[in-house]
Coordinates of C-alpha atoms in Angstrom, one line a residue:
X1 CA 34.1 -19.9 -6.6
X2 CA 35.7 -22.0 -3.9
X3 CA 33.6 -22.5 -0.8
X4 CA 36.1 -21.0 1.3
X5 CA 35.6 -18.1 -0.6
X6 CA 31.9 -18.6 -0.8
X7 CA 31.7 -18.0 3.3
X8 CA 34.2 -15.1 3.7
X9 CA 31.7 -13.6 0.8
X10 CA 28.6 -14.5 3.2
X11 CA 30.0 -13.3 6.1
X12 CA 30.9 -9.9 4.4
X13 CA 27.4 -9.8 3.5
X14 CA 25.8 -10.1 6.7
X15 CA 27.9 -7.2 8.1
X16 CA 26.3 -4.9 5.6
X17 CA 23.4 -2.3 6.4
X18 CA 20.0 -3.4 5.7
X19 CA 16.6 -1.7 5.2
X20 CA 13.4 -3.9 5.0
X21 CA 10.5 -1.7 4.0
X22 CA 6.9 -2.8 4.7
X23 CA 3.3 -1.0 5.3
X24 CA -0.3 -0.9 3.7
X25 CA -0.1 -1.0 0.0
X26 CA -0.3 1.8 -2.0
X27 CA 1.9 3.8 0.7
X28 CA 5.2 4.4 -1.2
X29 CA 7.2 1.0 -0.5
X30 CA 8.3 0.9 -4.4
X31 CA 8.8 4.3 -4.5
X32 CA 11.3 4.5 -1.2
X33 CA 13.0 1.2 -2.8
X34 CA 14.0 3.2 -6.0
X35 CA 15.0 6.9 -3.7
X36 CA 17.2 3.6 -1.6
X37 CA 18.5 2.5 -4.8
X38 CA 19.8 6.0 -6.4
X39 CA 21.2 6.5 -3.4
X40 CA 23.1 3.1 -3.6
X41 CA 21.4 0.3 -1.7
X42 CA 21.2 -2.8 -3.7
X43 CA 17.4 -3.7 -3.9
X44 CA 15.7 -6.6 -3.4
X45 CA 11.2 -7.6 -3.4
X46 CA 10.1 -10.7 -1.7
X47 CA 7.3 -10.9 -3.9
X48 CA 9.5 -11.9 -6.9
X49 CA 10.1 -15.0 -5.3
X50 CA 6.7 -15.7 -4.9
X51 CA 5.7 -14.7 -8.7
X52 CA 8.6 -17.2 -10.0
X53 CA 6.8 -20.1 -8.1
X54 CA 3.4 -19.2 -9.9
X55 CA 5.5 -19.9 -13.4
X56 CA 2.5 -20.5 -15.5
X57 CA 0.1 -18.6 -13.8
X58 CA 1.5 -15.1 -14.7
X59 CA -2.0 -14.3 -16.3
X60 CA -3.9 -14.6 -12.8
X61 CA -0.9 -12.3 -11.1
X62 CA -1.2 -9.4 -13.6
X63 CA -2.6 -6.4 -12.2
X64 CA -6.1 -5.3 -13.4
X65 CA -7.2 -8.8 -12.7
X66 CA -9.5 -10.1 -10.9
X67 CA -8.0 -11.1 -7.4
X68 CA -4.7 -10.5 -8.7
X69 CA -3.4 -10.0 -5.5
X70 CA -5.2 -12.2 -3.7
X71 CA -3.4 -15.2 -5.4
X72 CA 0.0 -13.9 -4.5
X73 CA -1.6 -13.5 -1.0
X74 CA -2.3 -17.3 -1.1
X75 CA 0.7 -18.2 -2.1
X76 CA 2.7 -16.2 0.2
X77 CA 0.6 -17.8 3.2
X78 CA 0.8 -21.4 1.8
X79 CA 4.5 -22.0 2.0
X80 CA 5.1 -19.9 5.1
X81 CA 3.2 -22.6 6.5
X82 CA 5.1 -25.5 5.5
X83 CA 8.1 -23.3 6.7
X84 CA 8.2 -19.9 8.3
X85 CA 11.1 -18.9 6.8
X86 CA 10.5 -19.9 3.5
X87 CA 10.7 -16.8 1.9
X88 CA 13.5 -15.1 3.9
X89 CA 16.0 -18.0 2.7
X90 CA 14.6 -17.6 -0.7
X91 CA 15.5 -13.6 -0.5
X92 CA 18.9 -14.3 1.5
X93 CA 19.9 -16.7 -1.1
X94 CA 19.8 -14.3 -4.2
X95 CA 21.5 -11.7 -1.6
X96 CA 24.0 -14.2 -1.1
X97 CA 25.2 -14.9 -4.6
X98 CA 24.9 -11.3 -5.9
X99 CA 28.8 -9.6 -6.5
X100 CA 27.5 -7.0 -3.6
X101 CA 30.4 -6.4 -1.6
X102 CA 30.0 -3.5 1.2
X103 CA 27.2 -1.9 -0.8
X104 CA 24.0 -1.6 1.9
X105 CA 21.2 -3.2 0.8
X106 CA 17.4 -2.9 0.7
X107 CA 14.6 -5.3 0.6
X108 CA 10.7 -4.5 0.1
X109 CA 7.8 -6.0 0.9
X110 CA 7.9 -7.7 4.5
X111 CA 4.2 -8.5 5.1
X112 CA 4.8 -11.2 7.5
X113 CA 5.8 -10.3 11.5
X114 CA 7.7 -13.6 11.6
X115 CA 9.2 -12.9 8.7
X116 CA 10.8 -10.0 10.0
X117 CA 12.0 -11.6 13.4
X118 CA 14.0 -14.0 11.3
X119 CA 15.6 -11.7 8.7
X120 CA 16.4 -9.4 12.4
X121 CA 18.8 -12.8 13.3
X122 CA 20.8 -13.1 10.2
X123 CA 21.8 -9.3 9.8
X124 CA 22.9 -7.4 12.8
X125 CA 22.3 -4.4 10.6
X126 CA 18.7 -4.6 10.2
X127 CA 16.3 -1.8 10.3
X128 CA 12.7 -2.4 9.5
X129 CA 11.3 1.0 7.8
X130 CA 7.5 1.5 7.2
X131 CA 5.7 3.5 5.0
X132 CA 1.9 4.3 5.8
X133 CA -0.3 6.4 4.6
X134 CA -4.2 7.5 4.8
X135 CA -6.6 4.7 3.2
X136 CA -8.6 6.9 0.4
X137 CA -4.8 7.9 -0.3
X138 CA -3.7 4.6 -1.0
X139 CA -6.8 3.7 -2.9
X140 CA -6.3 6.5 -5.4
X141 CA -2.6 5.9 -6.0
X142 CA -3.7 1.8 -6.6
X143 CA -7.3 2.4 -8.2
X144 CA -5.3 1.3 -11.5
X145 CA -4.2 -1.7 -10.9
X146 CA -7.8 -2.8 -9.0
X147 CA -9.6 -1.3 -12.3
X148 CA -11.7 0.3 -9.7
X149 CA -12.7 -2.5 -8.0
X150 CA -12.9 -1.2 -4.5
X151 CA -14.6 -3.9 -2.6
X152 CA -11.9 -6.2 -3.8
X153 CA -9.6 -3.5 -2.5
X154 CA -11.1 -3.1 0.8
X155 CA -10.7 -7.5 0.5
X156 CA -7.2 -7.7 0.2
X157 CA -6.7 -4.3 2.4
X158 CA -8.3 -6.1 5.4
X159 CA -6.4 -9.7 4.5
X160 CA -3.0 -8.0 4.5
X161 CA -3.2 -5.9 7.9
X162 CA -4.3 -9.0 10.2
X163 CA -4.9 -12.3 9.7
X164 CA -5.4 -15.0 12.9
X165 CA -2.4 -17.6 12.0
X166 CA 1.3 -17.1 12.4
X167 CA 1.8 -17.6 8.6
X168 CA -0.7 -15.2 7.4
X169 CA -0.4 -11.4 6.5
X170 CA 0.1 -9.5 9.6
X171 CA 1.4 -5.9 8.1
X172 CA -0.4 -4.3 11.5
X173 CA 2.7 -6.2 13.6
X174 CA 5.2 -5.4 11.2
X175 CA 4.2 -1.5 11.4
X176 CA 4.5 -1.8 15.2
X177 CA 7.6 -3.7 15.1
X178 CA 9.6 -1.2 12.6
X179 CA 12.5 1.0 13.2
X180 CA 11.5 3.9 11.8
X181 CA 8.0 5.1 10.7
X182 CA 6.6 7.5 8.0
X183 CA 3.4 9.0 6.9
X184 CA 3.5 9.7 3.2
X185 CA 0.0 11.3 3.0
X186 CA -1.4 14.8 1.7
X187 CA 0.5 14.3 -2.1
X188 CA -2.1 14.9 -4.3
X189 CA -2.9 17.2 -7.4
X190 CA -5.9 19.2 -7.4
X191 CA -7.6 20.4 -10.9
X192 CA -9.7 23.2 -11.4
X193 CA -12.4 20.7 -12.1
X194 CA -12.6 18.9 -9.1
X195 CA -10.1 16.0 -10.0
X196 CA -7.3 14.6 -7.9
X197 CA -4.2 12.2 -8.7
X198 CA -1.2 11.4 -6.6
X199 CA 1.6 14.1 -7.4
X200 CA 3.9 11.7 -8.2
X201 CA 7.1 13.9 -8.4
X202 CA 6.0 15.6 -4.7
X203 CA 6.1 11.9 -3.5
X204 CA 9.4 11.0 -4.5
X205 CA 10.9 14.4 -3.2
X206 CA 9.7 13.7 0.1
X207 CA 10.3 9.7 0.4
X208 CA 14.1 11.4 -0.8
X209 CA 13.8 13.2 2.6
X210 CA 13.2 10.8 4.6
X211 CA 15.5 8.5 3.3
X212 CA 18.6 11.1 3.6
X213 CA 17.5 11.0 7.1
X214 CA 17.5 7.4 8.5
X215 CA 19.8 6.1 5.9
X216 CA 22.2 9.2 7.5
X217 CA 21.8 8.2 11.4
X218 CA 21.3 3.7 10.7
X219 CA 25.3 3.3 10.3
X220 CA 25.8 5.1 13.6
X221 CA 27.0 9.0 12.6
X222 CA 25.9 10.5 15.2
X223 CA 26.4 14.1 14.3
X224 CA 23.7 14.2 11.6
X225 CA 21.2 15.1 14.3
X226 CA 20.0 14.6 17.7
X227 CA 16.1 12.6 18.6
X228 CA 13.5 15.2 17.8
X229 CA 11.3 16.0 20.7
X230 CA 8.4 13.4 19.1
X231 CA 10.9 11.1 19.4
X232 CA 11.8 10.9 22.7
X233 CA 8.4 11.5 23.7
X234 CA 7.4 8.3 21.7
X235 CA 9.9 6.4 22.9
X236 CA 8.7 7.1 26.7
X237 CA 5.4 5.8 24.9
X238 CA 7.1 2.8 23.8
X239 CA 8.4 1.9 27.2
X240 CA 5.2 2.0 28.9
X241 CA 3.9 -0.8 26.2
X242 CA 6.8 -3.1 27.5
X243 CA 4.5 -3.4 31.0
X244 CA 1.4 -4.6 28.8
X245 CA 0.5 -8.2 29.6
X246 CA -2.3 -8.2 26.5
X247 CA -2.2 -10.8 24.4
X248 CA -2.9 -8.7 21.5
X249 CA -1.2 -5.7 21.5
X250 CA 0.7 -3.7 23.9
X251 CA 0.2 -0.1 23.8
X252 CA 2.0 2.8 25.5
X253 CA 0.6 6.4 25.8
X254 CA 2.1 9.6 27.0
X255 CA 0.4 13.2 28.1
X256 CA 2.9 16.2 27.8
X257 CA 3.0 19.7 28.4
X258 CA 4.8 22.7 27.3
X259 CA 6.5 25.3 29.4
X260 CA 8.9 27.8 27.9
X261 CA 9.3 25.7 24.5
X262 CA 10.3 22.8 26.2
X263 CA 8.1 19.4 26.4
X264 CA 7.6 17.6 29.7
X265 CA 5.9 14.3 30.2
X266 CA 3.5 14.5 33.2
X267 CA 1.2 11.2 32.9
X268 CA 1.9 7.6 31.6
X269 CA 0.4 4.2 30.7
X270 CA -0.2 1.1 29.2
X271 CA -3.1 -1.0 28.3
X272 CA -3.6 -3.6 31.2
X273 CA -7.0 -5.0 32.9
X274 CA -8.0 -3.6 36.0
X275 CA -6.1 -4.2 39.7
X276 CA -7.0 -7.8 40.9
X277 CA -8.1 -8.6 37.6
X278 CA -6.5 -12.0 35.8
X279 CA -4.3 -10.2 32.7
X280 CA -5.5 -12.1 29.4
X281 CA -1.7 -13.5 29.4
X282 CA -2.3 -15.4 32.7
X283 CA -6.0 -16.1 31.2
X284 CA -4.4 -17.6 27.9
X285 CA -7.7 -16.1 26.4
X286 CA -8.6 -12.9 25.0
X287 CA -12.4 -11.7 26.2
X288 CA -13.3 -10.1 22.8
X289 CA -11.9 -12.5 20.8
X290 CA -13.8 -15.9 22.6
X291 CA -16.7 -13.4 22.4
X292 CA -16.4 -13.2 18.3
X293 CA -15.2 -17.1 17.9
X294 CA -18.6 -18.4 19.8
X295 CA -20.8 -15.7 17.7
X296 CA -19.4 -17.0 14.8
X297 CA -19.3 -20.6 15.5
X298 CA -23.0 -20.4 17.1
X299 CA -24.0 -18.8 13.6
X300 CA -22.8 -21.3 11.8
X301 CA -24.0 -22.5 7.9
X302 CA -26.0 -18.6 8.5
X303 CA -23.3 -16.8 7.7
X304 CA -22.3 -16.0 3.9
X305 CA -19.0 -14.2 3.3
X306 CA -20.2 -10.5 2.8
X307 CA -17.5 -10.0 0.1
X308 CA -18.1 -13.3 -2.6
X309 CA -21.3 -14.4 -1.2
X310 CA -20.3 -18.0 0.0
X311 CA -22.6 -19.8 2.0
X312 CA -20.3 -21.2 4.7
X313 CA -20.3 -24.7 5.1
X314 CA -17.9 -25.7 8.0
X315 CA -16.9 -22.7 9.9
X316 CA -13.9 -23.1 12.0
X317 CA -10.5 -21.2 12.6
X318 CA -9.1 -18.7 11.5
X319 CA -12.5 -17.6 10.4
X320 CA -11.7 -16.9 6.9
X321 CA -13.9 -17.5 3.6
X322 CA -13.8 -20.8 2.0
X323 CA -13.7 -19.6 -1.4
X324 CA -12.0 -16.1 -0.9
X325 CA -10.2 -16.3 2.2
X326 CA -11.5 -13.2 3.1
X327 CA -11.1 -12.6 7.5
X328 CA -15.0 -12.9 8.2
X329 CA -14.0 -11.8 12.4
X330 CA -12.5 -8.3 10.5
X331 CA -15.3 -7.9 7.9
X332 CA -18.5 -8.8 10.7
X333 CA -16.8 -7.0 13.5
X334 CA -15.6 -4.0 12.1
X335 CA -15.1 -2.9 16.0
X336 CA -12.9 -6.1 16.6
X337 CA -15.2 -6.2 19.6
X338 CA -13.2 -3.5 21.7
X339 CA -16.1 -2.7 23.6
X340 CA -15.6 -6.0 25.3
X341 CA -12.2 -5.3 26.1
X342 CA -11.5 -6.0 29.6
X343 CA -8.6 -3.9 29.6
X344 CA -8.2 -0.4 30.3
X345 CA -6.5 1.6 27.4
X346 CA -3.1 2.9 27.2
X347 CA -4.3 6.8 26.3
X348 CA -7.4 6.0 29.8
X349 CA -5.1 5.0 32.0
X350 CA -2.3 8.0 31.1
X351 CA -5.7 10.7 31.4
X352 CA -6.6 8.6 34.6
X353 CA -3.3 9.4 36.0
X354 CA -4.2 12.9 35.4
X355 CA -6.7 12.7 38.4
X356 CA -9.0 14.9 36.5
X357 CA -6.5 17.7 36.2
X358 CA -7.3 19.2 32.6
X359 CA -4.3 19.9 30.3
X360 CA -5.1 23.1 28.2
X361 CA -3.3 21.9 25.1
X362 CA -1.5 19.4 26.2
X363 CA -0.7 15.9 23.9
X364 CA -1.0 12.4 23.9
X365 CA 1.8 10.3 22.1
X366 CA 0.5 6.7 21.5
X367 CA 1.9 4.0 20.3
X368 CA -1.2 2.8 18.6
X369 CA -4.5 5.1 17.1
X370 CA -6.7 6.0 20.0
X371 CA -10.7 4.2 20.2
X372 CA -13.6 6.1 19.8
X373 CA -14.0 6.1 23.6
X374 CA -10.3 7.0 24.1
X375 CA -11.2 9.9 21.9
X376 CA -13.8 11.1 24.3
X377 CA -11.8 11.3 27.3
X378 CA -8.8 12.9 25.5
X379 CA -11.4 15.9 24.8
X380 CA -12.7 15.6 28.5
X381 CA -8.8 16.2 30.0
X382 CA -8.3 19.5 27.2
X383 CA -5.7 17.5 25.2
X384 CA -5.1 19.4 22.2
X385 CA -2.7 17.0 20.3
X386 CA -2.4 13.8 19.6
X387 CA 0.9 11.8 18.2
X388 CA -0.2 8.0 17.2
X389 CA 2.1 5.6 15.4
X390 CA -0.7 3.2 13.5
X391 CA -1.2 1.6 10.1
X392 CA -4.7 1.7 9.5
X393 CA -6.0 4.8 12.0
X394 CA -9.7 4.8 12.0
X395 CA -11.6 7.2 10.0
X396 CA -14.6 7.9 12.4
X397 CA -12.4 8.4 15.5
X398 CA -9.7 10.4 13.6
X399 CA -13.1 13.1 12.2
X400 CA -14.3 13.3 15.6
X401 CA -11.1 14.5 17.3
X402 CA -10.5 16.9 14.3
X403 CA -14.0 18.5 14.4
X404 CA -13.5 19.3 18.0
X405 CA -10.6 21.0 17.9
X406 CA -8.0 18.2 18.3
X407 CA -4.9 18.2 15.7
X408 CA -4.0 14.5 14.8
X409 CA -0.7 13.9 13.6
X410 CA 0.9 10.7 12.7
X411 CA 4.1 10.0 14.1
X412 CA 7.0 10.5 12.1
X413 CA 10.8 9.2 13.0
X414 CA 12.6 6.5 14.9
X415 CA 10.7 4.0 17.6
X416 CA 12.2 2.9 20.9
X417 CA 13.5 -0.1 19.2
X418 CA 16.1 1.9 17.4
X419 CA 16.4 4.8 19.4
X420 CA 19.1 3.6 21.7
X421 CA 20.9 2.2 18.7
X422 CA 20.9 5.4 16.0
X423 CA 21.4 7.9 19.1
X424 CA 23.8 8.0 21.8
X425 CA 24.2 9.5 24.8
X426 CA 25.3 12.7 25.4
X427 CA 27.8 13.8 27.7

């Protein structure tokens, strides 16, 4: 092929829609990339890139053994930090010299925020779709490859949602960065003895739903459908977060109410310290987090990694385990230290606003799971419903609000950052 040809072919290419899929493992991103692939996307895994580079160590990658996945883990991180975009060139490179012509493509497993930022520059088209689902959920549909190892699950579970370095796993940011979000929960069989399995036919059927509709609304045909009421909700959410000055996270919350079948927003907010109090941005520090780092540096040689044992010797950042890389700031503070948050929360502030007005079934959209103290003050105001958009929701907060009356329902659709984009005004 003659370069000429070589660069109209490359151009072509980047014109072309593209899905990245990403989310907690064990939540359906294989099983979307083969529904994208029947229904003609060309597919693509990052992590095959990664396995070819550990040529000769395919025995410590194979699943069933011991920290399988923590070597690909390693791996991943290790060249992402000689170069960031390591493994996108890697990936765009084999897009690049497959005979792909128009066909729209898809590419599975983004685990990496930065990862995703640079794969956004090179195709225009790009639309980051993830697939959660509930924790014991994913643990049964992966139980298999762990042979029941769950502490080594709950290991590589809390490794891949946030870890402290640019080059690390940070699924968490990719979640709260995607496109288009969905909750693949609740697809299990139930025997008469007691015994449950994923329903593996229920899941594809409904990944196959989902897919007909983003796939339908991505290249722009707007008469497939208009936003569904959760999703211009969330989208107000999402447009609160953009006033956030945390360092960590910025989270938007809305409180609606319903009046003759129709939905209207009647208090807002965003996580943000107190008036006259320095934001963390102008701080360049997070509270909590120089809280945790002086614990765990005062501790010291003390502390031995709660998953392998290691004694370590010279603790330093990113706080991980010497011998297992495990996040010790994740496994010792399960909390992440919120309670020392100086901020006041997204979902406070919007009940706040309220200005102690209680809202009979009214609901909260967030843009991230609500705290146990959040959850409080949500049943104070009478909220009946809460909408969150969250990778790993918490288990204890998410039993409370449900045993007081409170529905939880994971969001499900397209996020401010493509709303604009997939639906257009009407006149």
């Amino acid at each position: 092929m003659t370069e000429q040809k070589q660069k109209e072919k490359v151009r072509i290419g980047r014109s072309n829609l593209v899905v990245g899929l990403t989310g907690p493992f064990g939540s359906g991103c294989g099983e979307m990339r083969k529904v994208l692939e029947v229904l003609g996307f060309h597919p693509f895994k990052i992590s095959e890139d990664i396995r070819k580079e550990l040529k000769g160590q395919e025995k410590l990658i194979v699943k069933g053994k011991p920290n399988w996945r923590k070597v690909l883990q390693d791996r991943g991180n290790e060249m992402r930090k000689e170069s960031q975009d390591y493994w996108i060139k890697k990936v765009v490179a084999r897009i690049d010299k497959e005979e792909i012509g128009n066909r729209k493509i898809v590419v599975d497993g983004f685990r990496n925020f930065q990862e995703v930022q640079e794969i956004r520059k090179i195709y225009p088209n790009f639309f980051l779709v993830a697939i959660c689902a509930q924790k014991n959920e994913r643990w049964q549909r992966v139980k298999n490859d762990y042979e029941g190892r769950y502490n080594e699950f709950e290991r590589d579970d809390r490794r891949d949602r946030s870890e402290d370095y640019d080059w690390g796993q940070s699924v968490q940011k990719c979640v709260d960065d995607a496109d288009y979000v969905y909750y693949n929960n609740e697809n299990f069989l139930v025997y008469p003895q007691g015994k449950e399995e994923p329903n593996s036919d229920k899941i594809k059927r409904t990944l196959k739903n989902q897919a007909d509709d983003f796939v339908s609304l991505m290249p722009g045909i707007t008469d497939h459908r208009g936003p569904h009421p959760e999703e211009v909700q969330m989208a107000a959410a999402y447009a609160q977060s953009n006033s956030s000055k945390c360092k960590k996270r910025h989270v938007g919350a809305v409180i609606t109410i319903t009046q003759d079948s129709r939905e209207f927003p009647i208090s807002m907010g965003y996580n943000e310290n107190p008036p006259h109090v320095p934001t963390c941005s102008e701080l360049q520090i997070c509270c909590k987090d120089e809280d945790m780092a002086a614990k765990l540096k005062a501790r010291g040689k003390d502390i031995c990694c709660p998953s392998c044992g290691t004694r370590q010797k010279d603790l330093s950042e990113p706080w991980t385990c010497s011998e297992c890389s495990e996040n010790l700031k994740e496994c010792l503070y399960p909390s992440r230290n919120m309670e020392l948050c100086t901020a006041i929360h997204a979902e406070e502030r919007a009940i706040l606003s309220l200005g102690g007005r209680i809202v009979k079934g009214g609901r909260l959209y967030a843009t991230t799971f609500p705290c146990f103290q959040c959850a409080r003050l949500i049943l104070d105001a009478g909220i009946g419903k809460v909408v969150y958009v969250e990778a790993y929701p918490m288990k204890e907060t998410t039993e409370f609000l449900e045993k007081n009356g409170v529905e939880v329902v994971p969001f499900t659709g397209f996020t401010a950052r493509a709303f604009f984009r997939v639906f257009k005004k009407v006149n």
